[in-house]
């Protein structure tokens, strides 16, 4: 048993324990079944809301817990260790739409949306990517045209986590005109609700992992959005999205740390009880060394994440550090889950044990909210800037 380090406050430890208990009781026992049917009960979102986990970063005046980023990310790690699908719903909701409304919304938008988002009555989603605009996010083509006191939107958004069950969707769309394209400065953010005419949920993706988390396309077909649903200033949507993704990437790093933690715990338990050649696997140094490397990389990922979160809470600029945290944690999750499967041998390759699901779940952490290659671009630009 490795000693737990003590840099967390008493309150942070309590939050960690609440999240761990919820994960142990509600998520870990069900995650395999939810993965198999590609669905989880709708009640899970409300249960997260009842625990306060959908408004962790929101001030109390908007119904949130008013906590720091580190507390939120500690809870998110525990939720991810129980079920990575639940974790991505929690991460996207907290880090992106709620934080965007809090940071850039009008007072009316905050009071309309945030209290219900804090309880989980309204789940949030983030719609940036499109079928032809993924890593190159400023190439989005969904177009908004002003018409009286509303905007009319046409286009398709892709890879939208929570998109078919969200009541509040932050969508980045073009508000510049074909005759005056302004690149990333021609994009604005809108608060979309599914009751608006012209809103359609499209294809639900059939994914390798995170199968209990819905990922859908959304199509806007003459979607009429009242002008007061524009978030912040016209033309600032790309910058708002990029700023919010810094927090989002810390959330995905926490999710990756949780996946790696779960894989390591399963691997330790299995290699202790599995005997070959007359002794437990843990008595083979090849196995012990592998576990040591897994534990070390996990610790490094968590340490980087916590250091970055603490710096963010002090108000420091952590854009490149958030990218490093996501890059390192997601590649660690992929590596640790791969090693876990190797330690389980054939049993790791079949669905009798959870490590194959953890391996499938880990992969997308290297892809979404900016692929590992995009994180390297962000880090590389910071490293080489004068
Ligand atoms: N904060 C503030 N402003 C920022 C910023 C940030 N973090 N990043 C960029 N900007 C500003 C720049 O300063 C620049 O402003 P000016 O026009 O005044 O110069 C403007 O935004 C354009 O920036 P870049 O020139 O850097 O833009 P780029 O086209 O080179 O793209 C990129 C940069 C880093 C590659 C960016 O496109 C990117 O992050 N791509 C990945 C997109 C992504 O992460 N998508 C995830 C979608 S969400 C998801 O995964 C689904 C889900 O539900 C989980």
CSV table of C-alpha atoms and ligand atoms in Angstrom, one decimal:
chain,number,residue,atom,x,y,z
A,1,UNK,CA,0.0,0.0,0.0
A,2,UNK,CA,1.5,3.3,-1.1
A,3,UNK,CA,1.0,6.3,1.3
A,4,UNK,CA,-1.3,9.0,0.2
A,5,UNK,CA,0.3,12.5,0.1
A,6,UNK,CA,-1.2,15.2,2.2
A,7,UNK,CA,-1.3,18.3,0.1
A,8,UNK,CA,-5.1,18.3,0.1
A,9,UNK,CA,-7.1,20.3,2.7
A,10,UNK,CA,-9.5,18.6,5.0
A,11,UNK,CA,-12.5,19.9,2.9
A,12,UNK,CA,-10.9,18.5,-0.3
A,13,UNK,CA,-10.4,15.1,1.4
A,14,UNK,CA,-14.1,15.1,2.4
A,15,UNK,CA,-15.1,16.0,-1.2
A,16,UNK,CA,-12.9,13.2,-2.5
A,17,UNK,CA,-14.5,10.7,-0.1
A,18,UNK,CA,-18.0,11.7,-1.1
A,19,UNK,CA,-17.1,11.2,-4.8
A,20,UNK,CA,-15.3,7.9,-4.0
A,21,UNK,CA,-18.3,6.6,-2.1
A,22,UNK,CA,-20.7,7.5,-4.9
A,23,UNK,CA,-18.4,5.9,-7.5
A,24,UNK,CA,-18.0,2.8,-5.5
A,25,UNK,CA,-21.7,2.4,-4.8
A,26,UNK,CA,-23.4,3.7,-8.0
A,27,UNK,CA,-20.8,3.7,-10.8
A,28,UNK,CA,-18.2,0.9,-10.5
A,29,UNK,CA,-20.8,-1.9,-10.1
A,30,UNK,CA,-22.8,-0.7,-13.2
A,31,UNK,CA,-20.3,0.7,-15.6
A,32,UNK,CA,-19.8,-2.6,-17.5
A,33,UNK,CA,-23.5,-3.1,-18.0
A,34,UNK,CA,-24.0,0.5,-19.1
A,35,UNK,CA,-21.1,0.1,-21.6
A,36,UNK,CA,-22.7,-3.0,-23.0
A,37,UNK,CA,-26.1,-1.4,-23.6
A,38,UNK,CA,-24.5,2.0,-24.6
A,39,UNK,CA,-26.7,3.8,-22.1
A,40,UNK,CA,-27.0,4.8,-18.5
A,41,UNK,CA,-30.1,5.7,-16.4
A,42,UNK,CA,-31.1,9.3,-16.8
A,43,UNK,CA,-31.2,9.5,-13.0
A,44,UNK,CA,-27.4,9.5,-12.8
A,45,UNK,CA,-27.3,13.1,-13.9
A,46,UNK,CA,-29.7,14.1,-11.2
A,47,UNK,CA,-27.8,12.1,-8.6
A,48,UNK,CA,-24.6,14.0,-9.6
A,49,UNK,CA,-26.7,17.2,-9.3
A,50,UNK,CA,-28.0,16.2,-5.8
A,51,UNK,CA,-24.4,15.8,-4.7
A,52,UNK,CA,-23.6,19.3,-6.0
A,53,UNK,CA,-21.2,17.9,-8.6
A,54,UNK,CA,-22.8,19.8,-11.5
A,55,UNK,CA,-22.3,23.2,-10.0
A,56,UNK,CA,-19.0,22.7,-8.2
A,57,UNK,CA,-17.3,25.8,-9.7
A,58,UNK,CA,-20.4,28.1,-9.6
A,59,UNK,CA,-20.7,30.7,-6.9
A,60,UNK,CA,-23.4,30.0,-4.3
A,61,UNK,CA,-25.5,32.9,-5.5
A,62,UNK,CA,-26.2,30.8,-8.7
A,63,UNK,CA,-26.8,27.6,-6.7
A,64,UNK,CA,-23.3,26.2,-6.9
A,65,UNK,CA,-20.8,25.1,-4.3
A,66,UNK,CA,-18.3,27.8,-5.1
A,67,UNK,CA,-15.4,25.5,-4.9
A,68,UNK,CA,-11.9,25.8,-6.3
A,69,UNK,CA,-10.7,23.9,-9.4
A,70,UNK,CA,-8.6,21.5,-7.4
A,71,UNK,CA,-11.6,20.3,-5.4
A,72,UNK,CA,-13.6,19.8,-8.6
A,73,UNK,CA,-10.8,17.9,-10.3
A,74,UNK,CA,-10.3,15.6,-7.3
A,75,UNK,CA,-14.0,14.7,-7.4
A,76,UNK,CA,-13.9,14.2,-11.1
A,77,UNK,CA,-11.0,11.8,-10.8
A,78,UNK,CA,-13.0,9.6,-8.5
A,79,UNK,CA,-16.1,9.7,-10.7
A,80,UNK,CA,-13.9,8.7,-13.7
A,81,UNK,CA,-12.4,5.8,-11.8
A,82,UNK,CA,-16.0,4.5,-11.3
A,83,UNK,CA,-17.3,5.3,-14.8
A,84,UNK,CA,-15.5,7.4,-17.4
A,85,UNK,CA,-18.7,7.9,-19.3
A,86,UNK,CA,-20.3,9.6,-16.3
A,87,UNK,CA,-17.1,11.6,-15.8
A,88,UNK,CA,-17.2,13.2,-19.3
A,89,UNK,CA,-20.8,14.3,-18.8
A,90,UNK,CA,-19.7,16.0,-15.5
A,91,UNK,CA,-16.5,17.5,-17.1
A,92,UNK,CA,-18.1,19.0,-20.1
A,93,UNK,CA,-21.1,20.4,-18.1
A,94,UNK,CA,-18.9,22.0,-15.4
A,95,UNK,CA,-15.9,23.1,-17.4
A,96,UNK,CA,-17.5,24.4,-20.6
A,97,UNK,CA,-21.1,25.6,-20.8
A,98,UNK,CA,-21.6,26.6,-17.1
A,99,UNK,CA,-18.2,28.2,-17.0
A,100,UNK,CA,-18.7,30.1,-20.3
A,101,UNK,CA,-22.1,31.5,-19.1
A,102,UNK,CA,-20.5,32.4,-15.7
A,103,UNK,CA,-17.5,34.1,-17.3
A,104,UNK,CA,-19.0,35.8,-20.3
A,105,UNK,CA,-22.8,35.8,-19.8
A,106,UNK,CA,-25.1,38.7,-18.9
A,107,UNK,CA,-26.7,38.8,-15.5
A,108,UNK,CA,-30.0,37.8,-17.0
A,109,UNK,CA,-28.3,34.8,-18.7
A,110,UNK,CA,-26.7,33.8,-15.5
A,111,UNK,CA,-29.8,33.9,-13.4
A,112,UNK,CA,-31.9,32.1,-16.1
A,113,UNK,CA,-29.5,29.2,-16.8
A,114,UNK,CA,-27.0,28.7,-14.0
A,115,UNK,CA,-29.2,27.7,-11.0
A,116,UNK,CA,-30.9,24.9,-13.0
A,117,UNK,CA,-27.6,23.8,-14.4
A,118,UNK,CA,-26.1,23.6,-10.9
A,119,UNK,CA,-28.8,21.1,-9.8
A,120,UNK,CA,-28.6,19.0,-13.0
A,121,UNK,CA,-32.2,19.9,-13.9
A,122,UNK,CA,-30.6,21.3,-17.1
A,123,UNK,CA,-27.5,19.5,-18.4
A,124,UNK,CA,-25.1,21.4,-20.5
A,125,UNK,CA,-23.3,20.7,-23.8
A,126,UNK,CA,-20.6,22.4,-25.9
A,127,UNK,CA,-20.9,22.5,-29.7
A,128,UNK,CA,-17.7,23.7,-31.4
A,129,UNK,CA,-16.6,20.9,-33.8
A,130,UNK,CA,-18.3,20.2,-37.2
A,131,UNK,CA,-17.9,17.4,-39.6
A,132,UNK,CA,-15.3,19.4,-41.6
A,133,UNK,CA,-13.8,21.4,-38.7
A,134,UNK,CA,-12.2,19.5,-35.8
A,135,UNK,CA,-8.7,20.4,-34.9
A,136,UNK,CA,-9.0,23.5,-37.1
A,137,UNK,CA,-11.7,24.8,-34.9
A,138,UNK,CA,-11.8,28.3,-36.4
A,139,UNK,CA,-12.9,26.8,-39.8
A,140,UNK,CA,-16.5,26.2,-38.6
A,141,UNK,CA,-19.0,27.0,-41.2
A,142,UNK,CA,-22.4,27.0,-39.3
A,143,UNK,CA,-23.8,30.4,-40.2
A,144,UNK,CA,-25.9,32.8,-38.2
A,145,UNK,CA,-27.7,35.6,-39.9
A,146,UNK,CA,-29.4,38.4,-38.0
A,147,UNK,CA,-33.1,38.8,-38.7
A,148,UNK,CA,-34.8,41.5,-36.6
A,149,UNK,CA,-34.6,40.6,-32.9
A,150,UNK,CA,-33.3,37.1,-33.6
A,151,UNK,CA,-30.5,35.1,-35.4
A,152,UNK,CA,-31.2,32.4,-37.8
A,153,UNK,CA,-28.7,29.5,-37.7
A,154,UNK,CA,-28.0,26.8,-40.4
A,155,UNK,CA,-25.4,24.1,-40.1
A,156,UNK,CA,-24.3,20.9,-38.4
A,157,UNK,CA,-22.3,20.5,-35.2
A,158,UNK,CA,-20.5,17.2,-34.5
A,159,UNK,CA,-19.1,15.2,-31.6
A,160,UNK,CA,-21.4,16.9,-29.1
A,161,UNK,CA,-21.2,15.1,-25.7
A,162,UNK,CA,-24.6,15.2,-23.9
A,163,UNK,CA,-26.1,16.7,-27.1
A,164,UNK,CA,-29.2,14.6,-27.1
A,165,UNK,CA,-30.0,15.2,-23.4
A,166,UNK,CA,-28.7,18.7,-22.9
A,167,UNK,CA,-31.1,21.6,-22.2
A,168,UNK,CA,-28.4,24.2,-22.6
A,169,UNK,CA,-25.9,24.0,-25.5
A,170,UNK,CA,-23.2,26.6,-26.1
A,171,UNK,CA,-22.7,26.7,-29.9
A,172,UNK,CA,-19.9,28.5,-31.7
A,173,UNK,CA,-21.1,29.7,-35.1
A,174,UNK,CA,-20.1,32.3,-37.8
A,175,UNK,CA,-21.7,35.7,-37.5
A,176,UNK,CA,-19.4,37.3,-40.1
A,177,UNK,CA,-20.7,37.5,-43.7
A,178,UNK,CA,-19.5,35.7,-46.8
A,179,UNK,CA,-18.3,39.0,-48.2
A,180,UNK,CA,-16.4,39.9,-45.1
A,181,UNK,CA,-14.9,36.7,-43.5
A,182,UNK,CA,-13.0,37.4,-40.3
A,183,UNK,CA,-11.5,34.0,-39.5
A,184,UNK,CA,-11.5,33.2,-35.8
A,185,UNK,CA,-12.9,36.8,-35.1
A,186,UNK,CA,-16.0,36.0,-37.1
A,187,UNK,CA,-17.3,33.4,-34.7
A,188,UNK,CA,-19.8,34.1,-31.9
A,189,UNK,CA,-21.2,32.0,-29.1
A,190,UNK,CA,-24.9,31.3,-28.6
A,191,UNK,CA,-26.9,29.7,-25.9
A,192,UNK,CA,-29.1,27.2,-27.7
A,193,UNK,CA,-32.0,25.3,-26.1
A,194,UNK,CA,-33.6,22.3,-27.7
A,195,UNK,CA,-37.1,23.9,-27.7
A,196,UNK,CA,-36.1,26.4,-30.4
A,197,UNK,CA,-37.7,25.8,-33.8
A,198,UNK,CA,-35.2,24.2,-36.2
A,199,UNK,CA,-33.2,22.3,-33.6
A,200,UNK,CA,-32.6,18.6,-34.5
A,201,UNK,CA,-30.6,15.8,-32.9
A,202,UNK,CA,-28.9,13.9,-35.6
A,203,UNK,CA,-26.7,10.8,-35.8
A,204,UNK,CA,-25.6,9.2,-32.5
A,205,UNK,CA,-22.1,7.9,-32.8
A,206,UNK,CA,-21.3,4.2,-32.3
A,207,UNK,CA,-18.1,4.6,-30.4
A,208,UNK,CA,-15.1,2.4,-29.3
A,209,UNK,CA,-15.3,3.6,-25.7
A,210,UNK,CA,-17.3,5.9,-23.4
A,211,UNK,CA,-20.3,4.0,-24.8
A,212,UNK,CA,-22.6,5.1,-22.0
A,213,UNK,CA,-22.0,8.7,-22.8
A,214,UNK,CA,-24.0,10.0,-25.8
A,215,UNK,CA,-22.1,11.7,-28.6
A,216,UNK,CA,-24.3,13.2,-31.3
A,217,UNK,CA,-24.5,15.5,-34.3
A,218,UNK,CA,-26.8,18.5,-34.0
A,219,UNK,CA,-28.4,20.1,-37.0
A,220,UNK,CA,-29.6,23.7,-37.0
A,221,UNK,CA,-32.1,24.0,-39.8
A,222,UNK,CA,-33.2,27.6,-39.8
A,223,UNK,CA,-32.9,27.6,-36.0
A,224,UNK,CA,-34.3,30.8,-34.7
A,225,UNK,CA,-32.4,32.1,-31.7
A,226,UNK,CA,-33.5,35.2,-29.8
A,227,UNK,CA,-30.8,38.0,-29.9
A,228,UNK,CA,-30.5,37.9,-26.1
A,229,UNK,CA,-29.1,34.4,-26.4
A,230,UNK,CA,-25.8,35.7,-27.9
A,231,UNK,CA,-23.1,35.2,-25.3
A,232,UNK,CA,-20.9,38.2,-24.6
A,233,UNK,CA,-19.7,40.2,-27.6
A,234,UNK,CA,-20.3,39.3,-31.2
A,235,UNK,CA,-17.1,37.9,-32.8
A,236,UNK,CA,-15.6,36.7,-29.5
A,237,UNK,CA,-17.0,33.1,-29.6
A,238,UNK,CA,-13.7,31.5,-30.6
A,239,UNK,CA,-11.7,33.2,-27.9
A,240,UNK,CA,-14.3,32.3,-25.3
A,241,UNK,CA,-14.2,28.7,-26.5
A,242,UNK,CA,-10.4,28.6,-26.4
A,243,UNK,CA,-10.3,30.1,-22.9
A,244,UNK,CA,-12.9,27.7,-21.6
A,245,UNK,CA,-11.1,24.7,-23.2
A,246,UNK,CA,-8.2,25.5,-20.9
A,247,UNK,CA,-10.4,24.5,-18.0
A,248,UNK,CA,-12.0,21.7,-20.1
A,249,UNK,CA,-8.6,20.2,-20.7
A,250,UNK,CA,-7.9,20.0,-17.0
A,251,UNK,CA,-11.2,18.1,-16.6
A,252,UNK,CA,-10.2,15.6,-19.3
A,253,UNK,CA,-6.8,15.2,-17.6
A,254,UNK,CA,-8.7,14.4,-14.3
A,255,UNK,CA,-10.8,11.9,-16.2
A,256,UNK,CA,-7.6,10.3,-17.6
A,257,UNK,CA,-6.0,10.1,-14.2
A,258,UNK,CA,-9.2,8.4,-12.9
A,259,UNK,CA,-9.1,5.8,-15.7
A,260,UNK,CA,-5.4,5.1,-15.0
A,261,UNK,CA,-6.0,4.8,-11.3
A,262,UNK,CA,-8.8,2.3,-11.8
A,263,UNK,CA,-6.7,0.2,-14.2
A,264,UNK,CA,-3.7,0.2,-11.7
A,265,UNK,CA,-6.0,-0.9,-8.9
A,266,UNK,CA,-7.5,-3.7,-10.9
A,267,UNK,CA,-4.0,-4.8,-12.0
A,268,UNK,CA,-2.6,-4.8,-8.4
A,269,UNK,CA,-5.6,-6.8,-7.2
A,270,UNK,CA,-5.4,-9.3,-10.0
A,271,UNK,CA,-1.6,-9.9,-9.9
A,272,UNK,CA,-1.8,-10.5,-6.2
A,273,UNK,CA,-4.3,-13.3,-6.4
A,274,UNK,CA,-3.2,-14.8,-9.7
A,275,UNK,CA,-0.7,-17.6,-9.3
A,276,UNK,CA,1.5,-19.0,-12.1
A,277,UNK,CA,4.6,-21.2,-11.8
A,278,UNK,CA,3.6,-21.8,-8.1
A,279,UNK,CA,3.6,-18.2,-6.9
A,280,UNK,CA,1.6,-14.9,-7.1
A,281,UNK,CA,2.4,-12.8,-10.2
A,282,UNK,CA,3.5,-9.9,-7.9
A,283,UNK,CA,6.5,-12.1,-6.9
A,284,UNK,CA,7.8,-11.9,-10.4
A,285,UNK,CA,10.0,-8.8,-10.7
A,286,UNK,CA,8.9,-8.2,-14.3
A,287,UNK,CA,5.4,-7.8,-12.9
A,288,UNK,CA,6.5,-5.7,-10.0
A,289,UNK,CA,8.5,-3.4,-12.2
A,290,UNK,CA,5.5,-2.9,-14.5
A,291,UNK,CA,3.3,-2.0,-11.6
A,292,UNK,CA,6.0,0.4,-10.3
A,293,UNK,CA,6.1,2.2,-13.6
A,294,UNK,CA,2.3,2.4,-13.8
A,295,UNK,CA,2.1,3.9,-10.3
A,296,UNK,CA,5.0,6.3,-11.0
A,297,UNK,CA,3.4,7.7,-14.2
A,298,UNK,CA,0.0,7.9,-12.5
A,299,UNK,CA,1.6,9.9,-9.7
A,300,UNK,CA,3.3,12.2,-12.1
A,301,UNK,CA,0.1,12.9,-14.0
A,302,UNK,CA,-1.8,13.6,-10.9
A,303,UNK,CA,0.9,15.8,-9.5
A,304,UNK,CA,1.1,17.9,-12.7
A,305,UNK,CA,-2.7,18.2,-12.7
A,306,UNK,CA,-2.9,19.3,-9.1
A,307,UNK,CA,-0.1,21.8,-9.4
A,308,UNK,CA,-1.7,23.3,-12.5
A,309,UNK,CA,-5.2,23.4,-10.8
A,310,UNK,CA,-3.7,25.1,-7.8
A,311,UNK,CA,-2.0,27.7,-10.0
A,312,UNK,CA,-5.3,28.3,-11.8
A,313,UNK,CA,-7.0,28.9,-8.5
A,314,UNK,CA,-4.3,31.5,-7.7
A,315,UNK,CA,-5.3,33.3,-10.9
A,316,UNK,CA,-2.2,32.4,-12.9
A,317,UNK,CA,-2.2,31.8,-16.7
A,318,UNK,CA,-2.2,28.1,-17.1
A,319,UNK,CA,-3.0,27.6,-20.8
A,320,UNK,CA,0.2,25.7,-21.7
A,321,UNK,CA,0.3,23.9,-18.4
A,322,UNK,CA,-3.3,22.7,-18.9
A,323,UNK,CA,-2.3,21.4,-22.3
A,324,UNK,CA,0.7,19.6,-20.7
A,325,UNK,CA,-1.6,18.1,-18.0
A,326,UNK,CA,-4.0,16.8,-20.6
A,327,UNK,CA,-1.3,15.5,-22.9
A,328,UNK,CA,0.6,13.7,-20.2
A,329,UNK,CA,-2.4,12.3,-18.3
A,330,UNK,CA,-4.2,11.0,-21.4
A,331,UNK,CA,-1.0,9.3,-22.8
A,332,UNK,CA,-0.5,7.9,-19.3
A,333,UNK,CA,-4.0,6.5,-19.2
A,334,UNK,CA,-3.5,4.9,-22.6
A,335,UNK,CA,-0.2,3.4,-21.5
A,336,UNK,CA,-1.3,2.3,-18.0
A,337,UNK,CA,-4.5,0.6,-19.4
A,338,UNK,CA,-2.3,-1.2,-22.1
A,339,UNK,CA,0.0,-2.5,-19.3
A,340,UNK,CA,-3.0,-3.6,-17.3
A,341,UNK,CA,-4.3,-5.7,-20.1
A,342,UNK,CA,-0.8,-7.2,-20.5
A,343,UNK,CA,-0.7,-8.1,-16.8
A,344,UNK,CA,-4.2,-9.8,-17.1
A,345,UNK,CA,-3.0,-11.7,-20.2
A,346,UNK,CA,-6.0,-13.4,-22.0
A,347,UNK,CA,-8.3,-12.3,-19.2
A,348,UNK,CA,-7.5,-8.7,-20.0
A,349,UNK,CA,-8.6,-9.1,-23.6
A,350,UNK,CA,-12.1,-10.3,-22.8
A,351,UNK,CA,-15.0,-8.6,-21.1
A,352,UNK,CA,-14.9,-10.7,-17.9
A,353,UNK,CA,-12.7,-8.0,-16.3
A,354,UNK,CA,-13.0,-4.2,-16.7
A,355,UNK,CA,-9.6,-3.4,-18.0
A,356,UNK,CA,-10.5,-3.8,-21.7
A,357,UNK,CA,-13.3,-1.2,-21.1
A,358,UNK,CA,-10.8,1.1,-19.4
A,359,UNK,CA,-8.4,0.7,-22.4
A,360,UNK,CA,-11.2,1.6,-24.8
A,361,UNK,CA,-12.4,4.5,-22.6
A,362,UNK,CA,-8.8,5.9,-22.3
A,363,UNK,CA,-8.3,6.3,-26.0
A,364,UNK,CA,-10.6,9.2,-26.5
A,365,UNK,CA,-8.8,11.3,-23.9
A,366,UNK,CA,-6.0,11.6,-26.4
A,367,UNK,CA,-8.5,12.9,-29.0
A,368,UNK,CA,-11.2,15.1,-27.7
A,369,UNK,CA,-11.0,18.6,-26.3
A,370,UNK,CA,-7.9,18.9,-28.5
A,371,UNK,CA,-5.9,15.9,-29.6
A,372,UNK,CA,-2.4,15.2,-28.3
A,373,UNK,CA,-1.1,16.8,-31.4
A,374,UNK,CA,-3.1,20.0,-30.7
A,375,UNK,CA,-1.8,20.0,-27.1
A,376,UNK,CA,1.7,19.8,-28.5
A,377,UNK,CA,1.0,22.8,-30.7
A,378,UNK,CA,-0.3,24.8,-27.7
A,379,UNK,CA,2.8,23.8,-25.6
A,380,UNK,CA,5.2,24.3,-28.5
A,381,UNK,CA,4.0,27.8,-29.2
A,382,UNK,CA,4.4,28.7,-25.5
A,383,UNK,CA,7.8,27.2,-25.3
A,384,UNK,CA,9.1,28.9,-28.4
A,385,UNK,CA,7.5,32.3,-27.8
A,386,UNK,CA,9.9,35.1,-27.0
B,1,LIG,N1,-7.3,32.2,-24.7
B,1,LIG,C1,-7.6,33.4,-25.3
B,1,LIG,N2,-7.5,33.6,-26.6
B,1,LIG,C2,-7.0,32.6,-27.4
B,1,LIG,C3,-6.7,31.4,-26.9
B,1,LIG,C4,-6.8,31.2,-25.5
B,1,LIG,N3,-6.5,30.0,-24.9
B,1,LIG,N4,-6.3,30.6,-27.9
B,1,LIG,C5,-6.4,31.3,-29.0
B,1,LIG,N5,-6.8,32.5,-28.7
B,1,LIG,C6,-7.0,33.7,-29.6
B,1,LIG,C7,-5.7,34.1,-30.2
B,1,LIG,O1,-5.0,35.0,-29.4
B,1,LIG,C8,-6.1,34.7,-31.5
B,1,LIG,O2,-6.5,36.0,-31.3
B,1,LIG,P1,-6.2,37.2,-32.4
B,1,LIG,O3,-7.1,36.9,-33.5
B,1,LIG,O4,-6.5,38.4,-31.7
B,1,LIG,O5,-4.7,37.0,-32.8
B,1,LIG,C9,-7.3,33.9,-31.9
B,1,LIG,O6,-7.8,33.3,-30.7
B,1,LIG,C10,-7.0,32.8,-32.9
B,1,LIG,O7,-6.0,31.9,-32.3
B,1,LIG,P2,-4.9,31.1,-33.1
B,1,LIG,O8,-4.3,32.0,-34.2
B,1,LIG,O9,-4.0,30.5,-32.2
B,1,LIG,O10,-5.9,30.0,-33.8
B,1,LIG,P3,-5.5,28.8,-34.7
B,1,LIG,O11,-6.5,28.7,-35.8
B,1,LIG,O12,-4.1,28.7,-35.0
B,1,LIG,O13,-6.0,27.5,-33.7
B,1,LIG,C11,-5.7,25.9,-32.1
B,1,LIG,C12,-5.3,27.3,-32.5
B,1,LIG,C13,-4.9,25.7,-30.7
B,1,LIG,C14,-5.1,24.8,-33.0
B,1,LIG,C15,-7.2,25.7,-31.9
B,1,LIG,O14,-7.9,25.7,-33.1
B,1,LIG,C16,-7.5,24.5,-31.1
B,1,LIG,O15,-7.4,24.4,-29.9
B,1,LIG,N6,-8.0,23.4,-31.8
B,1,LIG,C17,-8.6,22.2,-31.1
B,1,LIG,C18,-10.0,22.4,-30.9
B,1,LIG,C19,-10.6,21.6,-29.8
B,1,LIG,O16,-10.0,21.5,-28.8
B,1,LIG,N7,-11.8,21.1,-30.0
B,1,LIG,C20,-12.4,20.3,-29.0
B,1,LIG,C21,-13.9,20.4,-29.2
B,1,LIG,S1,-14.9,20.0,-27.8
B,1,LIG,C22,-14.9,18.3,-27.7
B,1,LIG,O17,-14.0,17.7,-27.8
B,1,LIG,C23,-16.2,17.6,-27.6
B,1,LIG,C24,-16.7,17.3,-26.3
B,1,LIG,O18,-17.9,17.5,-26.0
B,1,LIG,C25,-15.8,16.7,-25.3
